[in-house]
mmCIF file of C-alpha atoms in Angstrom:
data_model
loop_
_atom_site.group_PDB
_atom_site.id
_atom_site.type_symbol
_atom_site.label_atom_id
_atom_site.label_comp_id
_atom_site.label_asym_id
_atom_site.label_seq_id
_atom_site.Cartn_x
_atom_site.Cartn_y
_atom_site.Cartn_z
ATOM 1 C CA UNK A 1 107.196 53.808 54.330
ATOM 2 C CA UNK A 2 105.986 51.738 51.436
ATOM 3 C CA UNK A 3 105.271 54.193 48.679
ATOM 4 C CA UNK A 4 102.055 52.742 47.358
ATOM 5 C CA UNK A 5 100.462 52.661 50.789
ATOM 6 C CA UNK A 6 100.848 56.373 51.406
ATOM 7 C CA UNK A 7 98.334 58.829 50.024
ATOM 8 C CA UNK A 8 101.097 60.585 48.075
ATOM 9 C CA UNK A 9 104.776 59.652 47.729
ATOM 10 C CA UNK A 10 105.800 63.136 48.774
ATOM 11 C CA UNK A 11 103.281 63.453 51.545
ATOM 12 C CA UNK A 12 104.179 63.803 55.138
ATOM 13 C CA UNK A 13 107.927 63.797 55.048
ATOM 14 C CA UNK A 14 108.154 67.458 55.869
ATOM 15 C CA UNK A 15 108.905 67.062 59.562
ATOM 16 C CA UNK A 16 111.046 64.083 58.567
ATOM 17 C CA UNK A 17 113.526 66.328 56.897
ATOM 18 C CA UNK A 18 113.240 68.818 59.727
ATOM 19 C CA UNK A 19 115.911 70.546 61.692
ATOM 20 C CA UNK A 20 116.275 67.691 64.151
ATOM 21 C CA UNK A 21 118.970 65.311 63.129
ATOM 22 C CA UNK A 22 119.545 62.967 66.024
ATOM 23 C CA UNK A 23 118.016 59.593 65.436
ATOM 24 C CA UNK A 24 116.642 59.431 68.971
ATOM 25 C CA UNK A 25 114.726 62.651 68.468
ATOM 26 C CA UNK A 26 113.579 61.431 65.091
ATOM 27 C CA UNK A 27 112.382 58.238 66.669
ATOM 28 C CA UNK A 28 110.497 60.145 69.337
ATOM 29 C CA UNK A 29 108.987 62.513 66.817
ATOM 30 C CA UNK A 30 107.882 59.475 64.866
ATOM 31 C CA UNK A 31 106.331 58.030 68.023
ATOM 32 C CA UNK A 32 104.363 61.218 68.493
ATOM 33 C CA UNK A 33 103.057 60.606 64.993
ATOM 34 C CA UNK A 34 102.178 56.984 65.711
ATOM 35 C CA UNK A 35 99.963 58.271 68.473
ATOM 36 C CA UNK A 36 98.829 60.902 66.032
ATOM 37 C CA UNK A 37 96.878 59.213 63.244
ATOM 38 C CA UNK A 38 95.989 56.438 65.676
ATOM 39 C CA UNK A 39 94.037 58.964 67.717
ATOM 40 C CA UNK A 40 92.837 61.233 64.901
ATOM 41 C CA UNK A 41 91.391 58.608 62.619
ATOM 42 C CA UNK A 42 88.792 57.190 65.035
ATOM 43 C CA UNK A 43 87.804 60.806 65.670
ATOM 44 C CA UNK A 44 87.090 61.305 61.979
ATOM 45 C CA UNK A 45 85.568 57.878 61.721
ATOM 46 C CA UNK A 46 83.216 58.370 64.701
ATOM 47 C CA UNK A 47 82.033 61.728 63.455
ATOM 48 C CA UNK A 48 81.724 60.828 59.789
ATOM 49 C CA UNK A 49 77.925 60.646 59.895
ATOM 50 C CA UNK A 50 77.556 63.851 61.920
ATOM 51 C CA UNK A 51 79.753 66.175 59.830
ATOM 52 C CA UNK A 52 78.131 67.526 56.639
ATOM 53 C CA UNK A 53 80.125 66.679 53.543
ATOM 54 C CA UNK A 54 80.707 70.286 52.456
ATOM 55 C CA UNK A 55 82.529 71.359 55.584
ATOM 56 C CA UNK A 56 84.313 68.109 56.337
ATOM 57 C CA UNK A 57 87.841 69.412 55.697
ATOM 58 C CA UNK A 58 87.625 72.373 58.118
ATOM 59 C CA UNK A 59 85.996 70.017 60.624
ATOM 60 C CA UNK A 60 88.829 67.479 60.245
ATOM 61 C CA UNK A 61 91.443 70.194 60.645
ATOM 62 C CA UNK A 62 89.811 71.402 63.841
ATOM 63 C CA UNK A 63 89.775 67.852 65.249
ATOM 64 C CA UNK A 64 93.438 67.400 64.314
ATOM 65 C CA UNK A 65 94.411 70.821 65.682
ATOM 66 C CA UNK A 66 92.673 70.134 69.001
ATOM 67 C CA UNK A 67 94.427 66.796 69.422
ATOM 68 C CA UNK A 68 97.774 68.281 68.442
ATOM 69 C CA UNK A 69 97.293 71.056 71.006
ATOM 70 C CA UNK A 70 96.581 68.465 73.689
ATOM 71 C CA UNK A 71 99.668 66.489 72.629
ATOM 72 C CA UNK A 72 101.781 69.638 72.602
ATOM 73 C CA UNK A 73 100.700 70.620 76.127
ATOM 74 C CA UNK A 74 101.349 67.068 77.386
ATOM 75 C CA UNK A 75 104.853 66.985 75.866
ATOM 76 C CA UNK A 76 105.604 70.451 77.221
ATOM 77 C CA UNK A 77 104.559 69.340 80.708
ATOM 78 C CA UNK A 78 106.164 65.902 80.897
ATOM 79 C CA UNK A 79 109.033 65.892 78.346
ATOM 80 C CA UNK A 80 110.400 69.451 78.308
ATOM 81 C CA UNK A 81 113.676 68.425 76.637
ATOM 82 C CA UNK A 82 111.802 66.766 73.768
ATOM 83 C CA UNK A 83 109.550 69.816 73.517
ATOM 84 C CA UNK A 84 112.644 71.978 73.160
ATOM 85 C CA UNK A 85 114.186 69.710 70.511
ATOM 86 C CA UNK A 86 111.078 69.376 68.324
ATOM 87 C CA UNK A 87 110.142 73.046 68.611
ATOM 88 C CA UNK A 88 107.898 74.293 65.845
ATOM 89 C CA UNK A 89 107.543 70.851 64.296
ATOM 90 C CA UNK A 90 105.076 69.745 67.000
ATOM 91 C CA UNK A 91 102.284 72.236 66.168
ATOM 92 C CA UNK A 92 103.057 71.630 62.494
ATOM 93 C CA UNK A 93 101.804 68.041 62.854
ATOM 94 C CA UNK A 94 98.414 69.697 62.216
ATOM 95 C CA UNK A 95 99.369 70.219 58.592
ATOM 96 C CA UNK A 96 100.966 66.804 58.132
ATOM 97 C CA UNK A 97 99.559 65.548 54.844
ATOM 98 C CA UNK A 98 99.380 61.922 56.012
ATOM 99 C CA UNK A 99 96.775 62.712 58.643
ATOM 100 C CA UNK A 100 94.361 64.587 56.382
ATOM 101 C CA UNK A 101 95.131 62.215 53.524
ATOM 102 C CA UNK A 102 94.158 59.151 55.519
ATOM 103 C CA UNK A 103 91.122 60.923 56.966
ATOM 104 C CA UNK A 104 89.929 61.584 53.425
ATOM 105 C CA UNK A 105 90.948 58.284 51.913
ATOM 106 C CA UNK A 106 90.130 55.858 54.682
ATOM 107 C CA UNK A 107 88.800 57.053 58.027
ATOM 108 C CA UNK A 108 85.645 58.665 56.678
ATOM 109 C CA UNK A 109 84.575 55.345 55.195
ATOM 110 C CA UNK A 110 85.824 52.850 57.753
ATOM 111 C CA UNK A 111 84.594 51.837 61.176
ATOM 112 C CA UNK A 112 86.421 53.412 64.147
ATOM 113 C CA UNK A 113 88.215 50.159 64.980
ATOM 114 C CA UNK A 114 89.658 49.744 61.506
ATOM 115 C CA UNK A 115 90.506 53.450 61.391
ATOM 116 C CA UNK A 116 92.555 53.077 64.593
ATOM 117 C CA UNK A 117 94.507 50.188 63.098
ATOM 118 C CA UNK A 118 95.090 52.117 59.867
ATOM 119 C CA UNK A 119 96.264 55.132 61.848
ATOM 120 C CA UNK A 120 98.669 53.074 63.932
ATOM 121 C CA UNK A 121 100.014 51.392 60.795
ATOM 122 C CA UNK A 122 100.574 54.729 59.050
ATOM 123 C CA UNK A 123 102.217 56.139 62.168
ATOM 124 C CA UNK A 124 104.538 53.135 62.484
ATOM 125 C CA UNK A 125 105.553 53.438 58.832
ATOM 126 C CA UNK A 126 106.233 57.110 59.321
ATOM 127 C CA UNK A 127 108.253 56.407 62.476
ATOM 128 C CA UNK A 128 110.305 53.793 60.632
ATOM 129 C CA UNK A 129 111.070 56.119 57.705
ATOM 130 C CA UNK A 130 111.918 58.993 60.023
ATOM 131 C CA UNK A 131 114.149 56.851 62.235
ATOM 132 C CA UNK A 132 115.974 55.385 59.233
ATOM 133 C CA UNK A 133 116.673 58.814 57.752
ATOM 134 C CA UNK A 134 117.685 60.192 61.158
ATOM 135 C CA UNK A 135 119.997 57.245 61.789
ATOM 136 C CA UNK A 136 121.767 57.588 58.442
ATOM 137 C CA UNK A 137 122.166 61.331 58.908
ATOM 138 C CA UNK A 138 123.444 61.001 62.454
ATOM 139 C CA UNK A 139 125.938 58.208 61.728
ATOM 140 C CA UNK A 140 127.383 59.975 58.671
ATOM 141 C CA UNK A 141 127.076 63.494 60.010
ATOM 142 C CA UNK A 142 128.280 63.195 63.588
ATOM 143 C CA UNK A 143 129.502 59.594 63.926
ATOM 144 C CA UNK A 144 126.915 58.652 66.561
ATOM 145 C CA UNK A 145 123.708 56.598 66.644
ATOM 146 C CA UNK A 146 121.008 57.412 69.210
ATOM 147 C CA UNK A 147 123.653 59.582 70.887
ATOM 148 C CA UNK A 148 126.237 56.782 71.234
ATOM 149 C CA UNK A 149 129.573 56.939 69.419
ATOM 150 C CA UNK A 150 129.580 54.282 66.681
ATOM 151 C CA UNK A 151 132.263 55.434 64.250
ATOM 152 C CA UNK A 152 135.846 55.576 65.588
ATOM 153 C CA UNK A 153 136.830 59.091 66.632
ATOM 154 C CA UNK A 154 139.562 59.099 63.993
ATOM 155 C CA UNK A 155 136.873 59.164 61.275
ATOM 156 C CA UNK A 156 136.011 62.733 60.467
ATOM 157 C CA UNK A 157 132.179 63.051 60.292
ATOM 158 C CA UNK A 158 130.691 64.543 57.111
ATOM 159 C CA UNK A 159 129.041 67.568 58.657
ATOM 160 C CA UNK A 160 126.888 68.317 55.623
ATOM 161 C CA UNK A 161 124.628 65.392 56.536
ATOM 162 C CA UNK A 162 123.416 66.993 59.763
ATOM 163 C CA UNK A 163 122.889 70.290 57.963
ATOM 164 C CA UNK A 164 119.810 71.025 55.830
ATOM 165 C CA UNK A 165 121.170 69.714 52.480
ATOM 166 C CA UNK A 166 121.863 66.335 54.101
ATOM 167 C CA UNK A 167 118.150 65.776 54.618
ATOM 168 C CA UNK A 168 117.415 66.132 50.911
ATOM 169 C CA UNK A 169 120.415 63.970 49.981
ATOM 170 C CA UNK A 170 119.547 61.132 52.352
ATOM 171 C CA UNK A 171 115.922 61.033 51.234
ATOM 172 C CA UNK A 172 116.998 61.121 47.593
ATOM 173 C CA UNK A 173 119.331 58.171 48.193
ATOM 174 C CA UNK A 174 116.730 56.166 50.128
ATOM 175 C CA UNK A 175 114.159 56.626 47.360
ATOM 176 C CA UNK A 176 116.795 55.836 44.702
ATOM 177 C CA UNK A 177 117.690 52.590 46.502
ATOM 178 C CA UNK A 178 114.012 51.685 46.811
ATOM 179 C CA UNK A 179 113.588 52.429 43.104
ATOM 180 C CA UNK A 180 116.596 50.278 42.244
ATOM 181 C CA UNK A 181 115.178 47.337 44.190
ATOM 182 C CA UNK A 182 111.785 47.943 42.597
ATOM 183 C CA UNK A 183 113.263 48.006 39.092
ATOM 184 C CA UNK A 184 115.019 44.725 39.687
ATOM 185 C CA UNK A 185 111.879 42.893 40.703
ATOM 186 C CA UNK A 186 109.405 44.774 38.532
ATOM 187 C CA UNK A 187 109.474 48.031 36.623
ATOM 188 C CA UNK A 188 106.408 49.363 38.324
ATOM 189 C CA UNK A 189 107.512 52.366 40.403
ATOM 190 C CA UNK A 190 109.529 53.880 37.597
ATOM 191 C CA UNK A 191 106.614 53.766 35.217
ATOM 192 C CA UNK A 192 104.383 55.341 37.830
ATOM 193 C CA UNK A 193 106.691 58.219 38.534
ATOM 194 C CA UNK A 194 108.007 58.916 35.086
ATOM 195 C CA UNK A 195 105.575 57.732 32.419
ATOM 196 C CA UNK A 196 107.013 55.841 29.442
ATOM 197 C CA UNK A 197 110.722 55.103 29.767
ATOM 198 C CA UNK A 198 111.119 53.653 26.300
ATOM 199 C CA UNK A 199 111.379 50.134 27.614
ATOM 200 C CA UNK A 200 108.195 48.584 26.241
ATOM 201 C CA UNK A 201 108.772 45.067 27.530
ATOM 202 C CA UNK A 202 109.202 46.262 31.096
ATOM 203 C CA UNK A 203 106.285 48.634 30.720
ATOM 204 C CA UNK A 204 104.054 45.741 29.764
ATOM 205 C CA UNK A 205 105.020 43.970 32.971
ATOM 206 C CA UNK A 206 104.157 47.089 34.910
ATOM 207 C CA UNK A 207 100.768 47.391 33.243
ATOM 208 C CA UNK A 208 99.979 43.745 33.832
ATOM 209 C CA UNK A 209 100.967 43.905 37.431
ATOM 210 C CA UNK A 210 97.948 45.720 38.910
ATOM 211 C CA UNK A 211 95.740 43.148 37.191
ATOM 212 C CA UNK A 212 97.658 40.337 38.879
ATOM 213 C CA UNK A 213 97.172 42.092 42.189
ATOM 214 C CA UNK A 214 93.449 42.473 41.533
ATOM 215 C CA UNK A 215 93.140 38.782 40.759
ATOM 216 C CA UNK A 216 94.867 37.951 44.017
ATOM 217 C CA UNK A 217 92.435 40.166 45.871
ATOM 218 C CA UNK A 218 89.517 38.457 44.200
ATOM 219 C CA UNK A 219 90.804 35.084 45.313
ATOM 220 C CA UNK A 220 90.897 36.306 48.893
ATOM 221 C CA UNK B 1 113.256 100.418 58.742
ATOM 222 C CA UNK B 2 116.637 98.648 58.792
ATOM 223 C CA UNK B 3 115.046 96.145 61.121
ATOM 224 C CA UNK B 4 112.299 95.369 58.602
ATOM 225 C CA UNK B 5 114.825 95.068 55.789
ATOM 226 C CA UNK B 6 116.845 92.634 57.878
ATOM 227 C CA UNK B 7 113.755 90.520 58.537
ATOM 228 C CA UNK B 8 112.870 90.350 54.854
ATOM 229 C CA UNK B 9 116.387 89.273 53.813
ATOM 230 C CA UNK B 10 116.627 86.765 56.642
ATOM 231 C CA UNK B 11 113.272 85.203 55.783
ATOM 232 C CA UNK B 12 113.729 85.156 52.020
ATOM 233 C CA UNK B 13 117.358 84.078 51.699
ATOM 234 C CA UNK B 14 119.273 83.202 54.857
ATOM 235 C CA UNK B 15 116.545 81.203 56.550
ATOM 236 C CA UNK B 16 114.859 80.071 53.348
ATOM 237 C CA UNK B 17 111.614 78.437 54.303
ATOM 238 C CA UNK B 18 111.928 75.477 51.944
ATOM 239 C CA UNK B 19 115.646 74.852 51.650
ATOM 240 C CA UNK B 20 116.577 75.567 55.248
ATOM 241 C CA UNK B 21 113.506 74.777 57.323
ATOM 242 C CA UNK B 22 111.860 72.138 55.105
ATOM 243 C CA UNK B 23 108.436 73.741 55.279
ATOM 244 C CA UNK B 24 106.130 73.457 52.283
ATOM 245 C CA UNK B 25 108.010 70.571 50.665
ATOM 246 C CA UNK B 26 104.862 68.865 49.334
ATOM 247 C CA UNK B 27 104.044 71.592 46.857
ATOM 248 C CA UNK B 28 107.740 72.454 46.328
ATOM 249 C CA UNK B 29 108.269 68.980 44.862
ATOM 250 C CA UNK B 30 104.783 68.529 43.449
ATOM 251 C CA UNK B 31 104.204 71.715 41.453
ATOM 252 C CA UNK B 32 107.758 72.476 40.285
ATOM 253 C CA UNK B 33 107.271 70.522 37.046
ATOM 254 C CA UNK B 34 106.122 73.652 35.196
ATOM 255 C CA UNK B 35 107.587 77.120 35.470
ATOM 256 C CA UNK B 36 104.260 78.904 35.003
ATOM 257 C CA UNK B 37 102.379 76.886 37.593
ATOM 258 C CA UNK B 38 105.300 77.331 40.016
ATOM 259 C CA UNK B 39 105.290 81.092 39.628
ATOM 260 C CA UNK B 40 101.498 81.253 40.055
ATOM 261 C CA UNK B 41 101.618 79.075 43.154
ATOM 262 C CA UNK B 42 104.430 81.280 44.471
ATOM 263 C CA UNK B 43 102.238 84.328 43.971
ATOM 264 C CA UNK B 44 99.294 82.664 45.718
ATOM 265 C CA UNK B 45 101.518 81.607 48.618
ATOM 266 C CA UNK B 46 102.987 85.126 49.004
ATOM 267 C CA UNK B 47 99.446 86.503 49.167
ATOM 268 C CA UNK B 48 98.158 83.902 51.622
ATOM 269 C CA UNK B 49 101.226 84.043 53.896
ATOM 270 C CA UNK B 50 101.259 87.857 54.057
ATOM 271 C CA UNK B 51 97.547 88.177 54.858
ATOM 272 C CA UNK B 52 97.614 85.177 57.206
ATOM 273 C CA UNK B 53 100.562 86.653 59.151
ATOM 274 C CA UNK B 54 98.723 89.968 59.484
ATOM 275 C CA UNK B 55 95.438 88.426 60.623
ATOM 276 C CA UNK B 56 97.150 85.918 62.920
ATOM 277 C CA UNK B 57 99.227 88.668 64.512
ATOM 278 C CA UNK B 58 96.136 90.830 65.174
ATOM 279 C CA UNK B 59 94.121 87.911 66.524
ATOM 280 C CA UNK B 60 96.948 86.898 68.835
ATOM 281 C CA UNK B 61 97.461 90.391 70.182
ATOM 282 C CA UNK B 62 93.848 91.488 70.613
ATOM 283 C CA UNK B 63 91.959 88.264 71.299
ATOM 284 C CA UNK B 64 94.192 85.398 72.386
ATOM 285 C CA UNK B 65 96.463 87.349 74.731
ATOM 286 C CA UNK B 66 93.849 89.483 76.582
ATOM 287 C CA UNK B 67 91.692 86.401 77.209
ATOM 288 C CA UNK B 68 94.737 84.294 78.144
ATOM 289 C CA UNK B 69 93.934 81.532 75.689
ATOM 290 C CA UNK B 70 97.243 81.612 73.800
ATOM 291 C CA UNK B 71 97.352 77.800 73.835
ATOM 292 C CA UNK B 72 94.498 77.941 71.292
ATOM 293 C CA UNK B 73 96.822 79.573 68.735
ATOM 294 C CA UNK B 74 97.325 76.499 66.538
ATOM 295 C CA UNK B 75 93.566 75.960 66.149
ATOM 296 C CA UNK B 76 92.793 79.642 65.557
ATOM 297 C CA UNK B 77 95.605 80.136 63.037
ATOM 298 C CA UNK B 78 94.767 77.090 60.956
ATOM 299 C CA UNK B 79 91.125 78.203 60.660
ATOM 300 C CA UNK B 80 92.165 81.686 59.538
ATOM 301 C CA UNK B 81 94.464 80.149 56.923
ATOM 302 C CA UNK B 82 91.778 77.743 55.684
ATOM 303 C CA UNK B 83 89.329 80.622 55.212
ATOM 304 C CA UNK B 84 91.922 82.709 53.348
ATOM 305 C CA UNK B 85 92.796 79.889 50.998
ATOM 306 C CA UNK B 86 89.116 79.433 50.244
ATOM 307 C CA UNK B 87 88.899 83.110 49.247
ATOM 308 C CA UNK B 88 91.991 82.883 47.025
ATOM 309 C CA UNK B 89 90.574 79.763 45.406
ATOM 310 C CA UNK B 90 87.263 81.446 44.609
ATOM 311 C CA UNK B 91 89.092 84.497 43.258
ATOM 312 C CA UNK B 92 91.406 82.486 40.979
ATOM 313 C CA UNK B 93 88.579 80.256 39.743
ATOM 314 C CA UNK B 94 86.711 83.333 38.581
ATOM 315 C CA UNK B 95 89.565 85.536 37.341
ATOM 316 C CA UNK B 96 92.087 83.072 35.955
ATOM 317 C CA UNK B 97 90.645 79.600 35.248
ATOM 318 C CA UNK B 98 93.853 78.483 33.453
ATOM 319 C CA UNK B 99 96.036 79.068 36.490
ATOM 320 C CA UNK B 100 93.315 77.545 38.670
ATOM 321 C CA UNK B 101 93.438 74.396 36.567
ATOM 322 C CA UNK B 102 97.251 74.239 36.477
ATOM 323 C CA UNK B 103 97.521 74.430 40.267
ATOM 324 C CA UNK B 104 94.870 71.739 40.733
ATOM 325 C CA UNK B 105 94.875 70.043 44.097
ATOM 326 C CA UNK B 106 97.872 72.088 45.284
ATOM 327 C CA UNK B 107 95.772 75.231 45.600
ATOM 328 C CA UNK B 108 93.473 74.010 48.407
ATOM 329 C CA UNK B 109 96.552 72.300 49.822
ATOM 330 C CA UNK B 110 98.060 75.727 50.618
ATOM 331 C CA UNK B 111 95.935 75.323 53.751
ATOM 332 C CA UNK B 112 98.156 72.455 54.813
ATOM 333 C CA UNK B 113 101.304 74.178 53.544
ATOM 334 C CA UNK B 114 103.460 74.089 56.656
ATOM 335 C CA UNK B 115 105.137 77.325 55.587
ATOM 336 C CA UNK B 116 101.962 79.335 56.198
ATOM 337 C CA UNK B 117 101.208 77.962 59.661
ATOM 338 C CA UNK B 118 104.941 77.868 60.417
ATOM 339 C CA UNK B 119 105.391 81.587 59.799
ATOM 340 C CA UNK B 120 102.326 82.496 61.875
ATOM 341 C CA UNK B 121 103.703 80.442 64.768
ATOM 342 C CA UNK B 122 107.307 81.693 64.526
ATOM 343 C CA UNK B 123 106.068 85.281 64.411
ATOM 344 C CA UNK B 124 104.389 84.708 67.765
ATOM 345 C CA UNK B 125 107.452 82.889 69.078
ATOM 346 C CA UNK B 126 109.765 85.754 68.085
ATOM 347 C CA UNK B 127 107.326 88.275 69.570
ATOM 348 C CA UNK B 128 107.209 90.268 66.345
ATOM 349 C CA UNK B 129 105.093 93.420 66.164
ATOM 350 C CA UNK B 130 102.266 93.656 63.624
ATOM 351 C CA UNK B 131 104.454 95.299 60.963
ATOM 352 C CA UNK B 132 107.308 92.871 61.552
ATOM 353 C CA UNK B 133 104.919 89.897 61.233
ATOM 354 C CA UNK B 134 103.573 91.130 57.915
ATOM 355 C CA UNK B 135 107.093 91.705 56.579
ATOM 356 C CA UNK B 136 108.285 88.317 57.838
ATOM 357 C CA UNK B 137 105.311 86.678 56.123
ATOM 358 C CA UNK B 138 105.980 88.490 52.871
ATOM 359 C CA UNK B 139 109.713 87.655 53.012
ATOM 360 C CA UNK B 140 108.974 83.982 53.635
ATOM 361 C CA UNK B 141 106.566 83.914 50.695
ATOM 362 C CA UNK B 142 109.219 85.485 48.478
ATOM 363 C CA UNK B 143 111.746 82.892 49.681
ATOM 364 C CA UNK B 144 109.297 80.101 48.843
ATOM 365 C CA UNK B 145 108.690 81.554 45.372
ATOM 366 C CA UNK B 146 112.424 81.921 44.673
ATOM 367 C CA UNK B 147 113.031 78.308 45.665
ATOM 368 C CA UNK B 148 110.156 76.779 43.679
ATOM 369 C CA UNK B 149 110.817 78.832 40.524
ATOM 370 C CA UNK B 150 114.530 77.955 40.610
ATOM 371 C CA UNK B 151 113.705 74.276 41.040
ATOM 372 C CA UNK B 152 111.189 74.423 38.177
ATOM 373 C CA UNK B 153 113.947 75.860 35.947
ATOM 374 C CA UNK B 154 116.353 73.096 36.928
ATOM 375 C CA UNK B 155 113.725 70.388 36.451
ATOM 376 C CA UNK B 156 112.830 71.506 32.936
ATOM 377 C CA UNK B 157 116.467 70.873 32.004
ATOM 378 C CA UNK B 158 116.818 67.617 33.937
ATOM 379 C CA UNK B 159 113.932 66.153 31.937
ATOM 380 C CA UNK B 160 116.117 66.257 28.812
ATOM 381 C CA UNK B 161 118.963 64.335 30.419
ATOM 382 C CA UNK B 162 119.636 60.620 30.230
ATOM 383 C CA UNK B 163 119.649 59.636 33.888
ATOM 384 C CA UNK B 164 120.350 56.304 35.588
ATOM 385 C CA UNK B 165 116.957 54.624 35.974
ATOM 386 C CA UNK B 166 116.748 54.566 39.807
ATOM 387 C CA UNK B 167 117.426 58.301 39.987
ATOM 388 C CA UNK B 168 114.568 59.302 37.703
ATOM 389 C CA UNK B 169 111.587 61.061 39.221
ATOM 390 C CA UNK B 170 111.710 62.044 42.869
ATOM 391 C CA UNK B 171 115.392 61.224 43.709
ATOM 392 C CA UNK B 172 116.985 63.544 41.146
ATOM 393 C CA UNK B 173 114.633 66.349 42.159
ATOM 394 C CA UNK B 174 115.683 65.948 45.768
ATOM 395 C CA UNK B 175 119.367 65.868 44.816
ATOM 396 C CA UNK B 176 118.807 69.135 42.911
ATOM 397 C CA UNK B 177 117.111 70.523 46.010
ATOM 398 C CA UNK B 178 120.095 69.414 48.111
ATOM 399 C CA UNK B 179 122.491 71.279 45.800
ATOM 400 C CA UNK B 180 120.255 74.363 45.944
ATOM 401 C CA UNK B 181 120.229 74.073 49.719
ATOM 402 C CA UNK B 182 124.044 73.983 49.775
ATOM 403 C CA UNK B 183 124.092 77.092 47.587
ATOM 404 C CA UNK B 184 121.645 78.859 49.899
ATOM 405 C CA UNK B 185 123.863 78.029 52.891
ATOM 406 C CA UNK B 186 126.222 80.563 51.377
ATOM 407 C CA UNK B 187 123.777 83.311 52.337
ATOM 408 C CA UNK B 188 124.374 82.622 56.024
ATOM 409 C CA UNK B 189 127.767 84.224 55.428
ATOM 410 C CA UNK B 190 126.069 87.590 54.837
ATOM 411 C CA UNK B 191 127.320 89.912 57.566
ATOM 412 C CA UNK B 192 124.112 91.393 58.936
#
């Protein structure tokens, strides 16, 4: 997921680091999420004029919880094996920060159509990030990808990657790689996450950059 | 009694809510910059989780089950939690404005802290009694507090170090969390 596009760089990766480690399950969990915001956001968007401002958060949570319950019952009925694998992480989609974050930041201002597209986009980004992390963990941790053997059997898998610490490690490495690429092109992400790094020349570039972006938007 | 003790140790250490089940990561990474704020958030989370587990357990047993609407549990639990967090927020705002300010956005976000809803749901799943639910909630809150305070301690030292540029910020925090997680795996060796 592109970091700037999310409501918060840390948001929403909680189920991503979850107990499931097979990439296929990750992918499916991600798909559940793609359906997720895609369905929730028009709900928020449609009701934005009806719900009083003071109680909007409880109202949003109830909408999300209802839809998650429907999704949970559907998965339980039609995909029992997936239901078993995802376990507690399905009802916990209710408290996924991305959904509430986008409802606050976008869906309560946008038209339902745009909100749907935003939701689908967010869900796809989430699915991609989840699948990537799951794939890396599965290949390194058990030598398979989507359940198929990819590493030769003679290679001993690094079991730590399918265990809880592996989730933190893989996410740390993915973010570090993204940072490294970002630093090469522009120093922006580092400055955002860490304040002044003592490199004034690079910092200047970072400060100028949003202005460049704004100018581009104006042109459009 | 032994049973309750086992539950509290399991929830706090062996099955640590953050390092083993990945619940509540948002605030775990977000608030752990300062030791004081971490400890205060830990306290707030212990309070919310314990009360939420108690209320959720009672609601499930005396309302959801008799009326056979257990599928409504997610909706009911999240509303109970949201109301509780609101109360804690009002209390802190009045009694301790400094802590209220330090916690900032992460205080209302306890509502969407997966740990709170997660415990309420696992209690139901494990068919815990009322007392067991309360103890499990308390133990989980303690586990969360241990994890976030430890990470805050580590982070205050990391800030002094000269790190490779790409690792600064989120990556090094997550690597620290990974090492803590490895350490906590040692607890699964406890013969219970």
